[in-house]
């Protein structure tokens, strides 16, 4: 974990990053606006750590992952990778960057070309980057298959011949082919059954240690993130609303949205009785956000200050623990109670 | 072996007979590669008002079990055996499709995972609810429409009279699932099948829907068969649980027994694979290997290839689902059988 005093420069520094999408509201009115999928996001990722990025569908977490890996251009803001700006770079520099930042996606059957063999899928990044000879690439691919726990004989099989867990292993091998420093893991285990999910989580943790990898782990699953992440960032409607060390976040969540998320999580223990905080209402329209705090329509602690602008700023609760809320002093998380049987 | 597979009649000594009693249900699917048993002799019984959870991974047969009970198996699938006793009906499997249609939506109803595919996109949601009432309660159009608005209100949809006139695409995922629940509860069924009812929903919306289901179940006294892969949802909702694997029930117990002391190595493996607070910094205890192909099940126990506790008996014969002494728990494993084969 990072030591704030004399820490090395973060591997990834994201400041005030924005990504807007244009939307047409209606054919008749002709009005158009912006959907602010990522709206002023700032965070660092230190080399070797896992930053968990959690949030519900539509909060912008996948868009953020895509902008950081330069699969989508940013609208505004700054991304530094190893201290270098990676937004304003030419094609050649971008190609070189691809070797350092790679992604693994949720659905391995959708992200692997069904007409390519496992061998060609894993070799493709090496071919594109013109790395090695045919023979050296062959050795590398076969080694990668073993690294992710597949047998070398599987190289000539097609994606449909693999199970879901094995396909995700191929997706990971492909992401590792260029010896990246940072992996963007976008819901890497969400499509898998729980027994297979555990295998892939173990593989990812093992690879991180062996290959000195840094992970941005995007997930909707708070239990998985609790297991894998060193620090946790919670996103809501395009913004990070809370960022903290794993222990601090799960033991002492501060933002009312984080508290509600954690209280809604069904725990695999029938003896725990909890007071669930039910969020009222649905998400606001992201193309037409309310004035003031974005969470006001669903927040149990809403005050007049939240309804009139400006939006709450990030506040520091303790070193490394920040949250975006006006009323932090008045909000306390409910405590889990073990039933006395 | 047959006698062991039937549910014990201890529950029947109580005044309340089971609401639903499934015995030896089997369903096969014909494929080009051969016939596979998706459900292979499943026996379950549900008390009135109970929440009975079926938990299992993809391909374990949990959804096919529910569809078989409801008479919704289509070709190339076929229910090949068993009986389904429901209330006074001796066997639902003997009913004609027309008779089953009278029961489904009335006394038995269901909610599925993806409300977008179960709602008709070209009809207003109010009419889709009203249709159920016109068919099963013989209400007039006007009566049924009024009642549909009342039901939408009951499942927590704001301005129900306005919402009733909307189409499914105008609603959020959580609201669509509320509409499905309103439709399922329209005729106050005594049995509700909920097949992964919250899997497609975000965790905060899932909490709302689970709460709503508990509230309506308690008001109407319906029994719920809750099918899910999520052990957390099972722990919060169910009273009894059956763990399915490759078409059979591996273990059946009360929810407290199951989470406190799982007997079957598969159940233990499932619970150990879940990331928890305690597991941080350690590897998860994953179950090695993958779910077997139902066309090529191993001989003997079907979990044997992945089981850490497998021994010689496991290859010799398929263990029966056996009731544990002095208990209502059942487990399908030679480790807990008094006379494993030698």
PDB file of N, CA and C in Angstrom, chain A residues 247-290:
ATOM      1  N   UNK A 247      -9.982  -1.102   4.073  1.00  0.00           N
ATOM      2  CA  UNK A 247     -10.468  -1.307   5.444  1.00  0.00           C
ATOM      3  C   UNK A 247     -11.333  -0.125   5.879  1.00  0.00           C
ATOM      4  N   UNK A 248     -10.842   1.088   5.588  1.00  0.00           N
ATOM      5  CA  UNK A 248     -11.578   2.278   6.015  1.00  0.00           C
ATOM      6  C   UNK A 248     -12.937   2.341   5.324  1.00  0.00           C
ATOM      7  N   UNK A 249     -12.963   1.982   4.053  1.00  0.00           N
ATOM      8  CA  UNK A 249     -14.225   2.083   3.322  1.00  0.00           C
ATOM      9  C   UNK A 249     -15.267   1.103   3.856  1.00  0.00           C
ATOM     10  N   UNK A 250     -14.857  -0.162   4.015  1.00  0.00           N
ATOM     11  CA  UNK A 250     -15.858  -1.162   4.411  1.00  0.00           C
ATOM     12  C   UNK A 250     -16.228  -1.046   5.884  1.00  0.00           C
ATOM     13  N   UNK A 251     -15.299  -0.562   6.710  1.00  0.00           N
ATOM     14  CA  UNK A 251     -15.610  -0.443   8.132  1.00  0.00           C
ATOM     15  C   UNK A 251     -16.342   0.860   8.425  1.00  0.00           C
ATOM     16  N   UNK A 252     -16.071   1.879   7.644  1.00  0.00           N
ATOM     17  CA  UNK A 252     -16.552   3.196   8.012  1.00  0.00           C
ATOM     18  C   UNK A 252     -16.898   4.023   6.766  1.00  0.00           C
ATOM     19  N   UNK A 253     -17.875   3.552   5.980  1.00  0.00           N
ATOM     20  CA  UNK A 253     -18.232   4.311   4.778  1.00  0.00           C
ATOM     21  C   UNK A 253     -18.839   5.652   5.175  1.00  0.00           C
ATOM     22  N   UNK A 254     -18.590   6.685   4.386  1.00  0.00           N
ATOM     23  CA  UNK A 254     -19.007   8.030   4.768  1.00  0.00           C
ATOM     24  C   UNK A 254     -20.136   8.596   3.907  1.00  0.00           C
ATOM     25  N   UNK A 255     -20.048   8.398   2.611  1.00  0.00           N
ATOM     26  CA  UNK A 255     -21.055   9.004   1.743  1.00  0.00           C
ATOM     27  C   UNK A 255     -22.374   8.234   1.869  1.00  0.00           C
ATOM     28  N   UNK A 256     -23.515   8.933   1.912  1.00  0.00           N
ATOM     29  CA  UNK A 256     -24.794   8.215   2.055  1.00  0.00           C
ATOM     30  C   UNK A 256     -25.017   7.183   0.948  1.00  0.00           C
ATOM     31  N   UNK A 257     -24.477   7.433  -0.240  1.00  0.00           N
ATOM     32  CA  UNK A 257     -24.641   6.439  -1.306  1.00  0.00           C
ATOM     33  C   UNK A 257     -23.828   5.177  -1.003  1.00  0.00           C
ATOM     34  N   UNK A 258     -22.593   5.358  -0.540  1.00  0.00           N
ATOM     35  CA  UNK A 258     -21.767   4.196  -0.180  1.00  0.00           C
ATOM     36  C   UNK A 258     -22.440   3.387   0.924  1.00  0.00           C
ATOM     37  N   UNK A 259     -22.997   4.099   1.899  1.00  0.00           N
ATOM     38  CA  UNK A 259     -23.641   3.423   3.031  1.00  0.00           C
ATOM     39  C   UNK A 259     -24.834   2.607   2.538  1.00  0.00           C
ATOM     40  N   UNK A 260     -25.617   3.204   1.635  1.00  0.00           N
ATOM     41  CA  UNK A 260     -26.783   2.491   1.094  1.00  0.00           C
ATOM     42  C   UNK A 260     -26.348   1.288   0.261  1.00  0.00           C
ATOM     43  N   UNK A 261     -25.311   1.468  -0.543  1.00  0.00           N
ATOM     44  CA  UNK A 261     -24.812   0.357  -1.368  1.00  0.00           C
ATOM     45  C   UNK A 261     -24.403  -0.810  -0.488  1.00  0.00           C
ATOM     46  N   UNK A 262     -23.633  -0.522   0.559  1.00  0.00           N
ATOM     47  CA  UNK A 262     -23.157  -1.595   1.420  1.00  0.00           C
ATOM     48  C   UNK A 262     -24.303  -2.245   2.179  1.00  0.00           C
ATOM     49  N   UNK A 263     -25.285  -1.450   2.566  1.00  0.00           N
ATOM     50  CA  UNK A 263     -26.388  -2.037   3.330  1.00  0.00           C
ATOM     51  C   UNK A 263     -27.294  -2.873   2.433  1.00  0.00           C
ATOM     52  N   UNK A 264     -27.265  -2.621   1.120  1.00  0.00           N
ATOM     53  CA  UNK A 264     -28.129  -3.366   0.208  1.00  0.00           C
ATOM     54  C   UNK A 264     -27.517  -4.694  -0.202  1.00  0.00           C
ATOM     55  N   UNK A 265     -26.234  -4.866   0.077  1.00  0.00           N
ATOM     56  CA  UNK A 265     -25.536  -6.060  -0.379  1.00  0.00           C
ATOM     57  C   UNK A 265     -26.008  -7.278   0.409  1.00  0.00           C
ATOM     58  N   UNK A 266     -26.579  -8.292  -0.255  1.00  0.00           N
ATOM     59  CA  UNK A 266     -27.010  -9.469   0.510  1.00  0.00           C
ATOM     60  C   UNK A 266     -25.789 -10.268   0.961  1.00  0.00           C
ATOM     61  N   UNK A 267     -25.691 -10.520   2.246  1.00  0.00           N
ATOM     62  CA  UNK A 267     -24.522 -11.223   2.773  1.00  0.00           C
ATOM     63  C   UNK A 267     -24.830 -12.708   2.911  1.00  0.00           C
ATOM     64  N   UNK A 268     -23.849 -13.557   2.581  1.00  0.00           N
ATOM     65  CA  UNK A 268     -24.089 -14.999   2.680  1.00  0.00           C
ATOM     66  C   UNK A 268     -24.009 -15.489   4.125  1.00  0.00           C
ATOM     67  N   UNK A 269     -24.811 -14.918   4.995  1.00  0.00           N
ATOM     68  CA  UNK A 269     -24.840 -15.348   6.384  1.00  0.00           C
ATOM     69  C   UNK A 269     -26.227 -15.057   6.951  1.00  0.00           C
ATOM     70  N   UNK A 270     -27.046 -16.109   7.123  1.00  0.00           N
ATOM     71  CA  UNK A 270     -28.430 -15.871   7.565  1.00  0.00           C
ATOM     72  C   UNK A 270     -28.540 -15.358   8.993  1.00  0.00           C
ATOM     73  N   UNK A 271     -27.445 -15.350   9.767  1.00  0.00           N
ATOM     74  CA  UNK A 271     -27.559 -14.909  11.152  1.00  0.00           C
ATOM     75  C   UNK A 271     -27.342 -13.408  11.304  1.00  0.00           C
ATOM     76  N   UNK A 272     -26.976 -12.727  10.215  1.00  0.00           N
ATOM     77  CA  UNK A 272     -26.772 -11.289  10.327  1.00  0.00           C
ATOM     78  C   UNK A 272     -28.084 -10.567  10.030  1.00  0.00           C
ATOM     79  N   UNK A 273     -28.523  -9.788  10.997  1.00  0.00           N
ATOM     80  CA  UNK A 273     -29.728  -8.989  10.772  1.00  0.00           C
ATOM     81  C   UNK A 273     -29.282  -7.554  10.597  1.00  0.00           C
ATOM     82  N   UNK A 274     -29.683  -6.951   9.485  1.00  0.00           N
ATOM     83  CA  UNK A 274     -29.218  -5.588   9.240  1.00  0.00           C
ATOM     84  C   UNK A 274     -30.398  -4.697   8.960  1.00  0.00           C
ATOM     85  N   UNK A 275     -30.176  -3.435   9.233  1.00  0.00           N
ATOM     86  CA  UNK A 275     -31.147  -2.455   8.818  1.00  0.00           C
ATOM     87  C   UNK A 275     -30.738  -2.026   7.429  1.00  0.00           C
ATOM     88  N   UNK A 276     -31.571  -2.391   6.464  1.00  0.00           N
ATOM     89  CA  UNK A 276     -31.254  -1.999   5.092  1.00  0.00           C
ATOM     90  C   UNK A 276     -31.707  -0.580   4.849  1.00  0.00           C
ATOM     91  N   UNK A 277     -30.864   0.162   4.160  1.00  0.00           N
ATOM     92  CA  UNK A 277     -31.275   1.496   3.763  1.00  0.00           C
ATOM     93  C   UNK A 277     -31.792   1.384   2.345  1.00  0.00           C
ATOM     94  N   UNK A 278     -33.080   1.550   2.173  1.00  0.00           N
ATOM     95  CA  UNK A 278     -33.640   1.443   0.836  1.00  0.00           C
ATOM     96  C   UNK A 278     -33.592   2.805   0.181  1.00  0.00           C
ATOM     97  N   UNK A 279     -32.946   2.863  -0.973  1.00  0.00           N
ATOM     98  CA  UNK A 279     -32.919   4.119  -1.699  1.00  0.00           C
ATOM     99  C   UNK A 279     -34.257   4.288  -2.392  1.00  0.00           C
ATOM    100  N   UNK A 280     -34.842   5.444  -2.207  1.00  0.00           N
ATOM    101  CA  UNK A 280     -36.103   5.730  -2.881  1.00  0.00           C
ATOM    102  C   UNK A 280     -35.780   6.175  -4.299  1.00  0.00           C
ATOM    103  N   UNK A 281     -36.725   5.955  -5.162  1.00  0.00           N
ATOM    104  CA  UNK A 281     -36.625   6.548  -6.487  1.00  0.00           C
ATOM    105  C   UNK A 281     -35.552   5.938  -7.360  1.00  0.00           C
ATOM    106  N   UNK A 282     -35.507   6.389  -8.588  1.00  0.00           N
ATOM    107  CA  UNK A 282     -34.540   5.892  -9.545  1.00  0.00           C
ATOM    108  C   UNK A 282     -33.478   6.947  -9.789  1.00  0.00           C
ATOM    109  N   UNK A 283     -32.525   6.581 -10.659  1.00  0.00           N
ATOM    110  CA  UNK A 283     -31.449   7.511 -10.971  1.00  0.00           C
ATOM    111  C   UNK A 283     -31.997   8.716 -11.734  1.00  0.00           C
ATOM    112  N   UNK A 284     -31.389   9.895 -11.553  1.00  0.00           N
ATOM    113  CA  UNK A 284     -31.790  11.025 -12.387  1.00  0.00           C
ATOM    114  C   UNK A 284     -31.326  10.808 -13.825  1.00  0.00           C
ATOM    115  N   UNK A 285     -31.910  11.558 -14.743  1.00  0.00           N
ATOM    116  CA  UNK A 285     -31.528  11.478 -16.147  1.00  0.00           C
ATOM    117  C   UNK A 285     -30.116  12.059 -16.286  1.00  0.00           C
ATOM    118  N   UNK A 286     -29.150  11.255 -16.719  1.00  0.00           N
ATOM    119  CA  UNK A 286     -27.772  11.760 -16.759  1.00  0.00           C
ATOM    120  C   UNK A 286     -27.568  12.892 -17.772  1.00  0.00           C
ATOM    121  N   UNK A 287     -28.495  13.025 -18.723  1.00  0.00           N
ATOM    122  CA  UNK A 287     -28.366  14.120 -19.684  1.00  0.00           C
ATOM    123  C   UNK A 287     -29.029  15.388 -19.152  1.00  0.00           C
ATOM    124  N   UNK A 288     -29.664  15.292 -17.996  1.00  0.00           N
ATOM    125  CA  UNK A 288     -30.406  16.428 -17.468  1.00  0.00           C
ATOM    126  C   UNK A 288     -30.305  16.393 -15.942  1.00  0.00           C
ATOM    127  N   UNK A 289     -29.096  16.649 -15.441  1.00  0.00           N
ATOM    128  CA  UNK A 289     -28.840  16.487 -14.017  1.00  0.00           C
ATOM    129  C   UNK A 289     -29.481  17.607 -13.210  1.00  0.00           C
ATOM    130  N   UNK A 290     -29.905  17.306 -11.972  1.00  0.00           N
ATOM    131  CA  UNK A 290     -30.489  18.350 -11.137  1.00  0.00           C
ATOM    132  C   UNK A 290     -29.420  19.336 -10.676  1.00  0.00           C
TER     133      UNK A 290
END
